[in-house]
PDB file of C-alpha atoms in Angstrom:
ATOM      1  CA  MET A   1       0.000   0.000   0.000  1.00  0.00           C
ATOM      2  CA  ASN A   2       1.375   3.440  -0.915  1.00  0.00           C
ATOM      3  CA  MET A   3       1.576   5.827   2.004  1.00  0.00           C
ATOM      4  CA  LEU A   4       1.700   9.621   1.967  1.00  0.00           C
ATOM      5  CA  ASN A   5       5.176  11.067   2.346  1.00  0.00           C
ATOM      6  CA  SER A   6       6.128  14.141   4.348  1.00  0.00           C
ATOM      7  CA  PHE A   7       5.500  16.690   1.549  1.00  0.00           C
ATOM      8  CA  PRO A   8       1.771  16.082   0.883  1.00  0.00           C
ATOM      9  CA  ILE A   9       1.182  15.585   4.611  1.00  0.00           C
ATOM     10  CA  GLU A  10       2.658  19.001   5.417  1.00  0.00           C
ATOM     11  CA  ASP A  11       0.688  20.638   2.591  1.00  0.00           C
ATOM     12  CA  HIS A  12      -2.555  19.035   3.763  1.00  0.00           C
ATOM     13  CA  LEU A  13      -2.006  19.990   7.403  1.00  0.00           C
ATOM     14  CA  LYS A  14      -1.473  23.608   6.344  1.00  0.00           C
ATOM     15  CA  LYS A  15      -4.852  23.484   4.545  1.00  0.00           C
ATOM     16  CA  ARG A  16      -6.337  22.267   7.849  1.00  0.00           C
ATOM     17  CA  GLY A  17      -5.082  25.354   9.720  1.00  0.00           C
ATOM     18  CA  PHE A  18      -1.635  24.193  10.860  1.00  0.00           C
ATOM     19  CA  THR A  19       1.220  26.689  10.632  1.00  0.00           C
ATOM     20  CA  LEU A  20       5.003  26.385  10.793  1.00  0.00           C
ATOM     21  CA  SER A  21       6.784  28.765  13.119  1.00  0.00           C
ATOM     22  CA  GLY A  22      10.468  29.575  12.754  1.00  0.00           C
ATOM     23  CA  GLU A  23      11.296  27.985  16.114  1.00  0.00           C
ATOM     24  CA  ASP A  24       9.846  24.699  14.868  1.00  0.00           C
ATOM     25  CA  ALA A  25      11.871  24.513  11.629  1.00  0.00           C
ATOM     26  CA  ARG A  26      14.618  22.249  12.894  1.00  0.00           C
ATOM     27  CA  THR A  27      17.151  20.129  11.051  1.00  0.00           C
ATOM     28  CA  TYR A  28      15.423  16.753  11.247  1.00  0.00           C
ATOM     29  CA  VAL A  29      11.815  17.712  11.996  1.00  0.00           C
ATOM     30  CA  ARG A  30       9.399  20.515  11.150  1.00  0.00           C
ATOM     31  CA  GLY A  31       6.809  21.359  13.799  1.00  0.00           C
ATOM     32  CA  LEU A  32       3.370  22.341  12.607  1.00  0.00           C
ATOM     33  CA  ARG A  33       1.087  23.919  15.183  1.00  0.00           C
ATOM     34  CA  HIS A  34      -2.706  24.117  15.352  1.00  0.00           C
ATOM     35  CA  PRO A  35      -4.677  26.481  17.644  1.00  0.00           C
ATOM     36  CA  ALA A  36      -6.664  23.543  19.099  1.00  0.00           C
ATOM     37  CA  LEU A  37      -3.532  21.576  20.082  1.00  0.00           C
ATOM     38  CA  GLU A  38      -0.950  22.242  22.780  1.00  0.00           C
ATOM     39  CA  GLU A  39       1.768  20.178  21.098  1.00  0.00           C
ATOM     40  CA  PRO A  40       2.970  20.346  17.487  1.00  0.00           C
ATOM     41  CA  PHE A  41       2.675  17.693  14.829  1.00  0.00           C
ATOM     42  CA  TYR A  42       6.276  17.046  13.872  1.00  0.00           C
ATOM     43  CA  ILE A  43       6.988  16.113  10.257  1.00  0.00           C
ATOM     44  CA  LYS A  44      10.301  14.320   9.739  1.00  0.00           C
ATOM     45  CA  ALA A  45      12.698  16.223   7.467  1.00  0.00           C
ATOM     46  CA  ARG A  46      15.836  15.275   5.603  1.00  0.00           C
ATOM     47  CA  ARG A  47      18.069  16.621   2.881  1.00  0.00           C
ATOM     48  CA  SER A  48      19.527  14.947  -0.172  1.00  0.00           C
ATOM     49  CA  ASN A  49      22.211  16.690  -2.215  1.00  0.00           C
ATOM     50  CA  GLY A  50      21.522  19.880  -0.277  1.00  0.00           C
ATOM     51  CA  ARG A  51      17.799  19.917  -1.104  1.00  0.00           C
ATOM     52  CA  PRO A  52      14.771  18.977   0.999  1.00  0.00           C
ATOM     53  CA  ALA A  53      13.792  15.354   0.390  1.00  0.00           C
ATOM     54  CA  ALA A  54      10.575  13.542   1.265  1.00  0.00           C
ATOM     55  CA  VAL A  55      10.416  11.129   4.176  1.00  0.00           C
ATOM     56  CA  SER A  56       8.185   8.144   3.454  1.00  0.00           C
ATOM     57  CA  ARG A  57       8.440   5.834   6.476  1.00  0.00           C
ATOM     58  CA  PHE A  58       6.357   7.061   9.417  1.00  0.00           C
ATOM     59  CA  PRO A  59       6.839  10.777   8.607  1.00  0.00           C
ATOM     60  CA  VAL A  60       4.603  12.237  11.358  1.00  0.00           C
ATOM     61  CA  VAL A  61       5.665  12.267  15.014  1.00  0.00           C
ATOM     62  CA  LEU A  62       3.081  12.970  17.708  1.00  0.00           C
ATOM     63  CA  HIS A  63       3.557  13.801  21.371  1.00  0.00           C
ATOM     64  CA  PRO A  64       3.389  10.502  23.289  1.00  0.00           C
ATOM     65  CA  GLU A  65       0.671  11.930  25.553  1.00  0.00           C
ATOM     66  CA  ALA A  66      -1.420  13.614  22.845  1.00  0.00           C
ATOM     67  CA  GLY A  67      -4.681  13.469  24.792  1.00  0.00           C
ATOM     68  CA  LEU A  68      -5.911   9.958  24.036  1.00  0.00           C
ATOM     69  CA  PRO A  69      -4.301   6.575  23.758  1.00  0.00           C
ATOM     70  CA  LEU A  70      -2.299   6.799  20.548  1.00  0.00           C
ATOM     71  CA  ASN A  71      -2.942   3.086  19.992  1.00  0.00           C
ATOM     72  CA  ALA A  72      -6.546   4.078  19.270  1.00  0.00           C
ATOM     73  CA  LEU A  73      -5.362   6.208  16.346  1.00  0.00           C
ATOM     74  CA  ALA A  74      -3.623   3.193  14.822  1.00  0.00           C
ATOM     75  CA  SER A  75      -6.990   1.431  14.633  1.00  0.00           C
ATOM     76  CA  ILE A  76      -8.286   4.036  12.152  1.00  0.00           C
ATOM     77  CA  SER A  77      -8.379   2.690   8.610  1.00  0.00           C
ATOM     78  CA  GLY A  78      -5.335   3.916   6.668  1.00  0.00           C
ATOM     79  CA  VAL A  79      -3.323   4.847   9.774  1.00  0.00           C
ATOM     80  CA  ALA A  80      -0.229   2.946  10.929  1.00  0.00           C
ATOM     81  CA  MET A  81       1.859   3.561  14.046  1.00  0.00           C
ATOM     82  CA  ALA A  82       5.519   2.527  14.235  1.00  0.00           C
ATOM     83  CA  ASP A  83       6.216  -0.249  16.725  1.00  0.00           C
ATOM     84  CA  ALA A  84       9.172   1.562  18.297  1.00  0.00           C
ATOM     85  CA  LEU A  85       9.314   5.029  19.822  1.00  0.00           C
ATOM     86  CA  TYR A  86      10.969   7.710  17.658  1.00  0.00           C
ATOM     87  CA  HIS A  87      13.858   9.518  19.378  1.00  0.00           C
ATOM     88  CA  ASN A  88      15.245  12.840  18.178  1.00  0.00           C
ATOM     89  CA  SER A  89      16.744  15.771  20.057  1.00  0.00           C
ATOM     90  CA  ASN A  90      14.888  18.137  17.697  1.00  0.00           C
ATOM     91  CA  LEU A  91      11.480  17.235  19.191  1.00  0.00           C
ATOM     92  CA  ALA A  92      11.350  20.414  21.284  1.00  0.00           C
ATOM     93  CA  GLY A  93       8.856  20.264  24.125  1.00  0.00           C
ATOM     94  CA  PHE A  94       8.374  16.504  23.952  1.00  0.00           C
ATOM     95  CA  PRO A  95       9.249  14.410  27.020  1.00  0.00           C
ATOM     96  CA  LYS A  96      12.699  12.856  27.312  1.00  0.00           C
ATOM     97  CA  ARG A  97      13.821   9.369  28.260  1.00  0.00           C
ATOM     98  CA  ASP A  98      16.954   7.290  28.482  1.00  0.00           C
ATOM     99  CA  ASN A  99      17.620   5.610  25.148  1.00  0.00           C
ATOM    100  CA  GLY A 100      21.101   4.301  25.911  1.00  0.00           C
ATOM    101  CA  GLY A 101      22.997   7.515  25.152  1.00  0.00           C
ATOM    102  CA  LYS A 102      24.950   9.890  27.385  1.00  0.00           C
ATOM    103  CA  LYS A 103      21.828  11.893  28.213  1.00  0.00           C
ATOM    104  CA  GLU A 104      18.080  11.609  27.891  1.00  0.00           C
ATOM    105  CA  ILE A 105      16.560  12.345  24.493  1.00  0.00           C
ATOM    106  CA  ALA A 106      13.136  13.583  23.368  1.00  0.00           C
ATOM    107  CA  PHE A 107      10.745  11.020  21.951  1.00  0.00           C
ATOM    108  CA  GLY A 108       7.343  10.627  20.341  1.00  0.00           C
ATOM    109  CA  ARG A 109       5.214   8.182  18.366  1.00  0.00           C
ATOM    110  CA  ALA A 110       5.641   8.033  14.584  1.00  0.00           C
ATOM    111  CA  PHE A 111       2.709   7.507  12.212  1.00  0.00           C
ATOM    112  CA  GLN A 112       2.077   7.107   8.509  1.00  0.00           C
ATOM    113  CA  PHE A 113      -1.094   7.568   6.480  1.00  0.00           C
ATOM    114  CA  ALA A 114      -2.437   5.804   3.410  1.00  0.00           C
ATOM    115  CA  HIS A 115      -4.529   8.792   2.298  1.00  0.00           C
ATOM    116  CA  GLU A 116      -5.658  12.282   3.333  1.00  0.00           C
ATOM    117  CA  GLY A 117      -8.870  10.886   4.833  1.00  0.00           C
ATOM    118  CA  ALA A 118      -6.832   8.906   7.362  1.00  0.00           C
ATOM    119  CA  LEU A 119      -4.793  12.013   8.209  1.00  0.00           C
ATOM    120  CA  ASP A 120      -8.025  14.014   8.578  1.00  0.00           C
ATOM    121  CA  ALA A 121      -9.450  11.398  10.946  1.00  0.00           C
ATOM    122  CA  VAL A 122      -6.407  11.704  13.222  1.00  0.00           C
ATOM    123  CA  VAL A 123      -6.494  15.516  13.123  1.00  0.00           C
ATOM    124  CA  ASP A 124     -10.226  15.444  13.907  1.00  0.00           C
ATOM    125  CA  HIS A 125      -9.714  13.111  16.872  1.00  0.00           C
ATOM    126  CA  LEU A 126      -6.916  15.218  18.309  1.00  0.00           C
ATOM    127  CA  THR A 127      -8.535  18.626  17.771  1.00  0.00           C
ATOM    128  CA  GLY A 128     -12.024  17.479  18.736  1.00  0.00           C
ATOM    129  CA  SER A 129     -13.444  18.670  15.403  1.00  0.00           C
ATOM    130  CA  ARG A 130     -15.517  16.733  12.944  1.00  0.00           C
ATOM    131  CA  LYS A 131     -15.547  17.659   9.270  1.00  0.00           C
TER     132      LYS A 131
END
């Protein structure tokens, strides 16, 4: 099954009222904020030959305590949650844990989406809105 990569996900979230602030444009993730959410949706970022490149595997990282059991989101048709936690020091504001390094590192749960409808369903659950 083809999954959405980071580029169309970011574009679609912006259409849904998410915005990118300068403080959230980090090297390996881009934080998109929504007025109805305390925590950002992080979109994984990478570069190839000096240019932005799409991330296909589990490109969205959510706060591990996003307001409802994240396992419930994985039961939505077209939504998949990575088995392992995603660790990255660029996840500003996310909780930290020991992951075997010299110091604790921020972490979240990574997701991927088969289509925009699946992404919309997750946004609707988290923001409390229904389209």
